[in-house]
Amino acid sequence: MKKSLLALTLSAAGALLFTGCATKTTYVDPNSSRLVTSVGKIDIQDFAQAADAMTQSLITDQISQDKLHSSMAGEPALMAVSRIQNNTGQQLDTDLLVKKIRVALNRTGKVVTSTTMGLGGPEDPLAADQQKAQEFFNDQKHTRLPDYTLSGKIIEVRDHAGSTRQASYVFQLSLSSASGIAVWEDEKTIIKQGSRASVGF
Amino acid sequence: MKTNRLLFLAGLAVAATFLPGCTTTNSVENAQPVAQRQMLADKRATTDASLSRRVAVIGVNTADTPAGFLRVQVQIQNTTRSVQSFTYRIEWFDENGMAINLPTNVSIPKTLEGKETSEIVVIAPTQRAKDFRIKFLEPTN
C-alpha cells in the first residue's frame, strides 16, 4: 500500500514537472500590447506604430482637407514609392513600414499606389507588362505619371548611461508633388530603454 | 537619543530615495478658451479599476473635417503624483457598426507625468468610419 502510494505520488510529481518544463508556444495578436520589446532592434510593433502615426498625419494634414489632387478627374491621386533609406545598423525591409501606410491610404479611397512605377523597377512585373500592352492597343501616348511620390529615411541613434541602454528610431517621410515640392512631411521617433542590451528571443 | 537620530536619518534616506520619482506637472492656459468643444456623451466599461483610478478619462469630443473624416479627442489625466505608463488602441466602426480593420490598428504606448493632463487626438482612417471605441491597457512589459 505504502509502495503504491509512493509510486502514485512520484508519478504525479513527475507529470507536473515535465508539464512545467515543456516549451509552450502560443499565438499572439499582432495588434496587442503583449509583444516582445527589444532595445537593440526595431520590432514589428514599432513599424506599426510609426506607420499609424504617419498615416494619421497624412490623413489629418492632406487627405481630410482635400489637399491631394489627381491629374485624372474622378480618380484618386496616384502615388509611387521612391527611396526609403535604411540608416540603421540592421538589415530590414522598409516595406514593413511602407506597406502598412499604402494599405491605410488605399482604404481612404483618396490615394492609390502604383505597382508598375517605383524606384528599382515595377513591384508587379506582370502588371507592368499588361499596362504596356494596354497602352499599345489603346494607342495611348504615355503612361499616367504619379501625382505624388513617397520617400523617406529610417535613422537609428543609440545612447547609454550606466547600465541603461537607449535606442531611438527616427522615421522620416516626405510626400512630393510632380513638381518636386514636398507637400507633406513628418517624423516619428520611437525610443526604447532597457537596463541592458535586451534582446528578444 | 541615538535610536531617535538613527530613525530620523533613515527616514530622510527613504524620502530622498522615493520623493525624486514623484514629479508633477504645472500648466498654464487661457482662462477663457476661444475654442468650443463638442463634448460627447461617452459610455465607459471599467474592468481595470486600478488603471482607471490612476489614469482618468476627463472627456471626449469630436469634430468632422471638411472632407467628412471624423476626428476624436480624448482628454486624460494622471491622477497620481508619479509617472504613469499605459497603452491605448482605437477601433473604428462604419455606419452599420461593422469594425474597420487596418494593419495600423496597433496598441500605442503613452506616458503621463504626475498630475499631467494630455489629449489623445486621432482621425478616422476612412470617411466610412462613423463610430469608435478606445481601449486603455496597463503595459505588460
Short mmCIF file of C-alpha atoms in Angstrom, two decimals:
data_model
loop_
_atom_site.label_atom_id
_atom_site.label_comp_id
_atom_site.label_asym_id
_atom_site.label_seq_id
_atom_site.Cartn_x
_atom_site.Cartn_y
_atom_site.Cartn_z
CA MET A 1 0.00 0.00 0.00
CA LYS A 2 2.77 2.35 1.00
CA LYS A 3 4.74 1.49 -2.15
CA SER A 4 1.77 2.09 -4.44
CA LEU A 5 1.07 5.44 -2.74
CA LEU A 6 4.72 6.41 -3.17
CA ALA A 7 4.63 5.38 -6.81
CA LEU A 8 1.46 7.41 -7.38
CA THR A 9 2.94 10.49 -5.72
CA LEU A 10 6.14 10.21 -7.72
CA SER A 11 4.18 9.83 -10.97
CA ALA A 12 2.06 12.89 -10.21
CA ALA A 13 5.16 14.90 -9.32
CA GLY A 14 6.87 13.75 -12.49
CA ALA A 15 3.87 14.70 -14.61
CA LEU A 16 3.76 18.18 -13.05
CA LEU A 17 7.50 18.65 -13.51
CA PHE A 18 7.51 17.66 -17.17
CA THR A 19 4.46 19.79 -17.91
CA GLY A 20 6.22 22.77 -16.39
CA CYS A 21 9.38 22.11 -18.42
CA ALA A 22 7.54 21.70 -21.72
CA THR A 23 8.01 24.57 -24.17
CA LYS A 24 4.74 26.43 -24.59
CA THR A 25 4.09 28.18 -27.88
CA THR A 26 1.09 30.41 -28.30
CA TYR A 27 -0.25 32.72 -30.99
CA VAL A 28 -0.24 36.42 -30.15
CA ASP A 29 -2.41 39.10 -31.70
CA PRO A 30 -0.05 41.36 -33.71
CA ASN A 31 -2.01 44.41 -32.50
CA SER A 32 -1.78 43.53 -28.83
CA SER A 33 0.48 45.14 -26.23
CA ARG A 34 1.93 41.76 -25.21
CA LEU A 35 4.61 41.56 -27.89
CA VAL A 36 8.31 41.18 -27.16
CA THR A 37 10.07 44.55 -26.98
CA SER A 38 13.76 44.70 -27.87
CA VAL A 39 16.09 47.62 -27.31
CA GLY A 40 18.60 46.53 -29.92
CA LYS A 41 16.29 46.36 -32.92
CA ILE A 42 13.13 47.71 -34.49
CA ASP A 43 10.28 45.41 -33.52
CA ILE A 44 7.24 44.67 -35.65
CA GLN A 45 5.05 46.80 -33.40
CA ASP A 46 7.44 49.75 -33.87
CA PHE A 47 6.81 49.65 -37.61
CA ALA A 48 3.07 49.50 -36.96
CA GLN A 49 3.25 52.46 -34.55
CA ALA A 50 5.29 54.53 -36.95
CA ALA A 51 3.01 53.66 -39.86
CA ASP A 52 -0.04 54.56 -37.77
CA ALA A 53 1.43 57.92 -36.80
CA MET A 54 2.44 58.75 -40.37
CA THR A 55 -0.93 57.71 -41.75
CA GLN A 56 -2.76 59.77 -39.14
CA SER A 57 -0.59 62.77 -40.04
CA LEU A 58 -1.16 62.33 -43.77
CA ILE A 59 -4.91 61.95 -43.37
CA THR A 60 -5.17 64.89 -40.95
CA ASP A 61 -2.99 67.26 -42.93
CA GLN A 62 -3.76 66.33 -46.52
CA ILE A 63 -6.49 63.81 -47.20
CA SER A 64 -9.18 65.04 -44.81
CA GLN A 65 -8.57 68.60 -46.03
CA ASP A 66 -8.95 67.51 -49.69
CA LYS A 67 -5.48 68.82 -50.47
CA LEU A 68 -4.37 65.86 -52.60
CA HIS A 69 -5.28 66.30 -56.26
CA SER A 70 -5.44 63.79 -59.03
CA SER A 71 -4.36 64.51 -62.60
CA MET A 72 -7.34 62.47 -63.77
CA ALA A 73 -10.78 63.81 -62.90
CA GLY A 74 -12.87 61.45 -60.80
CA GLU A 75 -9.89 59.23 -59.97
CA PRO A 76 -7.97 59.08 -56.70
CA ALA A 77 -4.47 60.60 -56.62
CA LEU A 78 -1.73 58.24 -57.80
CA MET A 79 1.31 57.75 -55.60
CA ALA A 80 4.58 55.95 -56.36
CA VAL A 81 7.05 54.78 -53.74
CA SER A 82 10.51 56.25 -54.11
CA ARG A 83 13.60 55.67 -51.99
CA ILE A 84 13.11 54.74 -48.34
CA GLN A 85 16.62 54.77 -46.95
CA ASN A 86 17.66 52.47 -44.11
CA ASN A 87 20.21 54.35 -41.98
CA THR A 88 20.14 51.86 -39.14
CA GLY A 89 22.62 49.14 -38.31
CA GLN A 90 20.05 46.47 -39.09
CA GLN A 91 19.08 44.62 -42.20
CA LEU A 92 15.39 45.44 -42.58
CA ASP A 93 12.77 45.55 -45.25
CA THR A 94 11.31 49.05 -45.47
CA ASP A 95 8.09 47.53 -46.78
CA LEU A 96 7.34 46.68 -43.15
CA LEU A 97 6.64 50.39 -42.81
CA VAL A 98 5.56 51.42 -46.28
CA LYS A 99 3.08 48.65 -46.99
CA LYS A 100 1.03 49.45 -43.89
CA ILE A 101 0.85 53.10 -44.98
CA ARG A 102 -0.12 52.12 -48.52
CA VAL A 103 -2.91 49.86 -47.27
CA ALA A 104 -4.27 52.59 -44.98
CA LEU A 105 -4.13 55.23 -47.73
CA ASN A 106 -5.80 52.88 -50.17
CA ARG A 107 -8.66 52.36 -47.72
CA THR A 108 -9.26 56.12 -47.57
CA GLY A 109 -10.29 55.92 -51.21
CA LYS A 110 -8.34 59.10 -51.93
CA VAL A 111 -4.90 57.73 -52.78
CA VAL A 112 -3.81 54.66 -54.74
CA THR A 113 -0.28 53.36 -55.22
CA SER A 114 1.35 52.42 -58.49
CA THR A 115 2.70 48.88 -58.61
CA THR A 116 4.29 49.40 -62.01
CA MET A 117 6.30 52.52 -61.24
CA GLY A 118 8.79 52.80 -58.41
CA LEU A 119 12.45 53.05 -57.57
CA GLY A 120 14.18 49.82 -58.54
CA GLY A 121 11.62 48.81 -61.13
CA PRO A 122 8.00 47.67 -61.05
CA GLU A 123 6.76 45.93 -57.95
CA ASP A 124 4.47 43.81 -60.15
CA PRO A 125 6.25 42.97 -63.43
CA LEU A 126 3.17 41.29 -64.90
CA ALA A 127 1.03 44.36 -64.21
CA ALA A 128 3.73 46.48 -65.87
CA ASP A 129 3.67 44.31 -69.00
CA GLN A 130 -0.12 44.39 -69.07
CA GLN A 131 -0.08 48.16 -68.75
CA LYS A 132 2.30 48.47 -71.71
CA ALA A 133 0.16 46.12 -73.80
CA GLN A 134 -2.98 48.07 -72.97
CA GLU A 135 -1.32 51.35 -73.89
CA PHE A 136 -0.21 49.86 -77.19
CA PHE A 137 -3.65 48.53 -78.11
CA ASN A 138 -5.42 51.70 -76.95
CA ASP A 139 -2.89 53.82 -78.81
CA GLN A 140 -2.02 55.72 -75.64
CA LYS A 141 0.93 58.04 -75.98
CA HIS A 142 2.21 57.74 -72.39
CA THR A 143 1.58 56.08 -69.07
CA ARG A 144 -0.22 58.05 -66.41
CA LEU A 145 2.54 59.55 -64.30
CA PRO A 146 2.26 59.54 -60.50
CA ASP A 147 0.79 62.66 -58.92
CA TYR A 148 2.90 62.14 -55.81
CA THR A 149 5.95 60.17 -54.67
CA LEU A 150 6.71 58.91 -51.17
CA SER A 151 10.29 58.92 -49.93
CA GLY A 152 11.94 58.74 -46.54
CA LYS A 153 14.57 57.52 -44.16
CA ILE A 154 14.86 55.41 -41.01
CA ILE A 155 17.62 56.53 -38.65
CA GLU A 156 18.97 54.83 -35.54
CA VAL A 157 20.55 56.65 -32.59
CA ARG A 158 21.99 54.71 -29.68
CA ASP A 159 22.84 56.03 -26.23
CA HIS A 160 23.70 54.59 -22.88
CA ALA A 161 24.06 55.89 -19.35
CA GLY A 162 25.40 53.46 -16.80
CA SER A 163 23.52 50.23 -17.22
CA THR A 164 20.66 51.86 -19.15
CA ARG A 165 20.66 51.33 -22.89
CA GLN A 166 18.54 53.57 -25.12
CA ALA A 167 17.81 53.10 -28.79
CA SER A 168 15.97 55.79 -30.78
CA TYR A 169 14.50 55.08 -34.17
CA VAL A 170 13.51 58.09 -36.24
CA PHE A 171 11.12 57.50 -39.13
CA GLN A 172 11.08 60.36 -41.66
CA LEU A 173 8.74 60.52 -44.63
CA SER A 174 8.01 63.08 -47.36
CA LEU A 175 5.28 63.23 -49.97
CA SER A 176 6.42 65.14 -53.04
CA SER A 177 4.28 66.51 -55.83
CA ALA A 178 5.07 66.04 -59.52
CA SER A 179 6.87 69.39 -59.47
CA GLY A 180 9.30 68.16 -56.79
CA ILE A 181 7.80 70.03 -53.84
CA ALA A 182 7.28 68.26 -50.53
CA VAL A 183 3.58 68.85 -49.88
CA TRP A 184 3.68 66.79 -46.68
CA GLU A 185 6.46 65.77 -44.33
CA ASP A 186 6.53 64.19 -40.92
CA GLU A 187 8.82 62.46 -38.48
CA LYS A 188 8.06 59.88 -35.80
CA THR A 189 10.54 58.92 -33.12
CA ILE A 190 10.31 55.70 -31.15
CA ILE A 191 12.59 55.48 -28.13
CA LYS A 192 13.19 52.32 -26.16
CA GLN A 193 15.14 51.88 -22.97
CA GLY A 194 16.38 48.79 -21.23
CA SER A 195 18.63 48.04 -18.30
CA ARG A 196 20.98 46.02 -20.52
CA ALA A 197 21.11 45.02 -24.14
CA SER A 198 17.68 43.34 -24.00
CA VAL A 199 17.21 41.04 -26.91
CA GLY A 200 14.03 39.17 -27.64
CA PHE A 201 14.40 35.51 -28.34
CA MET B 1 18.61 59.50 21.72
CA LYS B 2 20.89 57.61 19.37
CA THR B 3 17.95 55.47 18.24
CA ASN B 4 15.84 58.53 17.50
CA ARG B 5 18.65 60.09 15.49
CA LEU B 6 19.13 56.88 13.56
CA LEU B 7 15.42 56.63 12.82
CA PHE B 8 15.36 60.26 11.68
CA LEU B 9 18.31 59.70 9.33
CA ALA B 10 16.72 56.52 7.99
CA GLY B 11 13.51 58.42 7.30
CA LEU B 12 15.46 61.11 5.45
CA ALA B 13 17.23 58.47 3.37
CA VAL B 14 13.92 56.83 2.41
CA ALA B 15 12.41 60.21 1.47
CA ALA B 16 15.46 61.10 -0.59
CA THR B 17 15.18 57.80 -2.44
CA PHE B 18 11.48 57.89 -3.25
CA LEU B 19 10.44 61.54 -3.46
CA PRO B 20 12.51 62.46 -6.57
CA GLY B 21 10.43 59.89 -8.52
CA CYS B 22 7.24 61.82 -7.74
CA THR B 23 7.33 64.72 -10.18
CA THR B 24 4.12 66.54 -11.03
CA THR B 25 3.24 68.95 -13.82
CA ASN B 26 2.36 72.62 -13.67
CA SER B 27 0.48 74.12 -16.61
CA VAL B 28 -0.78 77.47 -17.83
CA GLU B 29 -3.59 78.02 -20.32
CA ASN B 30 -6.20 80.50 -21.46
CA ALA B 31 -8.71 81.07 -18.63
CA GLN B 32 -11.41 81.79 -21.23
CA PRO B 33 -10.68 79.45 -24.09
CA VAL B 34 -11.84 80.56 -27.52
CA ALA B 35 -12.30 77.02 -28.83
CA GLN B 36 -15.76 75.49 -28.41
CA ARG B 37 -15.59 71.75 -27.80
CA GLN B 38 -18.36 69.46 -28.91
CA MET B 39 -18.33 67.05 -25.96
CA LEU B 40 -19.57 63.52 -26.43
CA ALA B 41 -21.76 61.56 -24.02
CA ASP B 42 -19.47 58.56 -23.58
CA LYS B 43 -20.12 55.09 -22.26
CA ARG B 44 -17.39 53.58 -20.10
CA ALA B 45 -16.73 49.95 -19.27
CA THR B 46 -14.16 49.78 -16.49
CA THR B 47 -12.77 46.37 -15.64
CA ASP B 48 -9.33 47.56 -14.55
CA ALA B 49 -10.21 49.78 -11.59
CA SER B 50 -6.56 50.38 -10.67
CA LEU B 51 -5.81 51.83 -14.13
CA SER B 52 -8.92 54.00 -14.18
CA ARG B 53 -8.00 55.35 -10.74
CA ARG B 54 -4.54 56.33 -11.96
CA VAL B 55 -5.35 57.48 -15.48
CA ALA B 56 -8.76 59.12 -15.71
CA VAL B 57 -10.68 59.98 -18.88
CA ILE B 58 -11.91 63.53 -18.37
CA GLY B 59 -13.90 63.89 -21.57
CA VAL B 60 -14.26 63.04 -25.24
CA ASN B 61 -15.04 65.49 -28.03
CA THR B 62 -15.41 65.03 -31.76
CA ALA B 63 -15.32 67.12 -34.91
CA ASP B 64 -15.69 66.50 -38.63
CA THR B 65 -13.08 67.61 -41.14
CA PRO B 66 -14.13 69.40 -44.37
CA ALA B 67 -13.81 66.11 -46.27
CA GLY B 68 -16.01 64.27 -43.76
CA PHE B 69 -13.39 62.43 -41.70
CA LEU B 70 -14.26 62.01 -38.01
CA ARG B 71 -11.72 63.46 -35.55
CA VAL B 72 -11.77 62.35 -31.93
CA GLN B 73 -10.03 63.91 -28.97
CA VAL B 74 -9.85 62.18 -25.60
CA GLN B 75 -8.65 64.20 -22.63
CA ILE B 76 -6.90 62.10 -20.00
CA GLN B 77 -5.30 62.89 -16.70
CA ASN B 78 -2.77 61.17 -14.50
CA THR B 79 -4.41 61.44 -11.09
CA THR B 80 -1.30 60.29 -9.22
CA ARG B 81 1.88 62.17 -8.41
CA SER B 82 4.17 59.72 -10.19
CA VAL B 83 4.75 58.87 -13.84
CA GLN B 84 2.14 56.52 -15.29
CA SER B 85 2.51 54.44 -18.44
CA PHE B 86 -0.27 52.73 -20.34
CA THR B 87 -1.21 51.73 -23.86
CA TYR B 88 -4.29 52.65 -25.87
CA ARG B 89 -5.88 51.33 -29.02
CA ILE B 90 -8.57 52.81 -31.25
CA GLU B 91 -11.18 50.71 -33.00
CA TRP B 92 -13.31 52.23 -35.75
CA PHE B 93 -16.79 51.23 -36.90
CA ASP B 94 -18.75 52.15 -40.02
CA GLU B 95 -22.37 53.39 -40.16
CA ASN B 96 -23.60 49.80 -39.77
CA GLY B 97 -21.49 49.22 -36.67
CA MET B 98 -19.08 46.92 -38.53
CA ALA B 99 -15.45 47.09 -37.45
CA ILE B 100 -12.95 48.60 -39.89
CA ASN B 101 -9.69 46.67 -39.69
CA LEU B 102 -6.35 48.07 -40.78
CA PRO B 103 -2.72 46.96 -40.32
CA THR B 104 -2.14 50.25 -38.49
CA ASN B 105 -4.63 49.34 -35.71
CA VAL B 106 -1.98 48.97 -33.07
CA SER B 107 -1.54 49.43 -29.30
CA ILE B 108 0.21 52.74 -28.72
CA PRO B 109 2.25 53.39 -25.57
CA LYS B 110 1.84 56.67 -23.72
CA THR B 111 3.38 58.13 -20.60
CA LEU B 112 1.99 60.88 -18.39
CA GLU B 113 3.93 62.78 -15.75
CA GLY B 114 2.40 63.21 -12.30
CA LYS B 115 -0.91 65.10 -12.43
CA GLU B 116 -0.40 65.77 -16.14
CA THR B 117 -3.38 66.28 -18.44
CA SER B 118 -2.97 65.36 -22.05
CA GLU B 119 -5.02 64.77 -25.19
CA ILE B 120 -5.12 61.78 -27.47
CA VAL B 121 -6.16 63.04 -30.89
CA VAL B 122 -6.99 60.61 -33.67
CA ILE B 123 -8.58 60.85 -37.07
CA ALA B 124 -10.70 58.18 -38.71
CA PRO B 125 -8.88 56.15 -41.35
CA THR B 126 -11.75 56.49 -43.79
CA GLN B 127 -14.90 58.61 -44.34
CA ARG B 128 -16.93 55.44 -43.70
CA ALA B 129 -15.85 55.45 -40.04
CA LYS B 130 -18.72 56.91 -38.02
CA ASP B 131 -18.08 55.43 -34.60
CA PHE B 132 -15.15 54.45 -32.43
CA ARG B 133 -14.02 52.71 -29.28
CA ILE B 134 -10.85 53.49 -27.35
CA LYS B 135 -9.29 50.81 -25.14
CA PHE B 136 -6.84 51.57 -22.35
CA LEU B 137 -4.50 48.89 -21.03
CA GLU B 138 -1.77 48.65 -18.45
CA PRO B 139 1.62 47.89 -20.03
CA THR B 140 2.68 44.27 -19.81
CA ASN B 141 6.42 44.86 -20.45
#
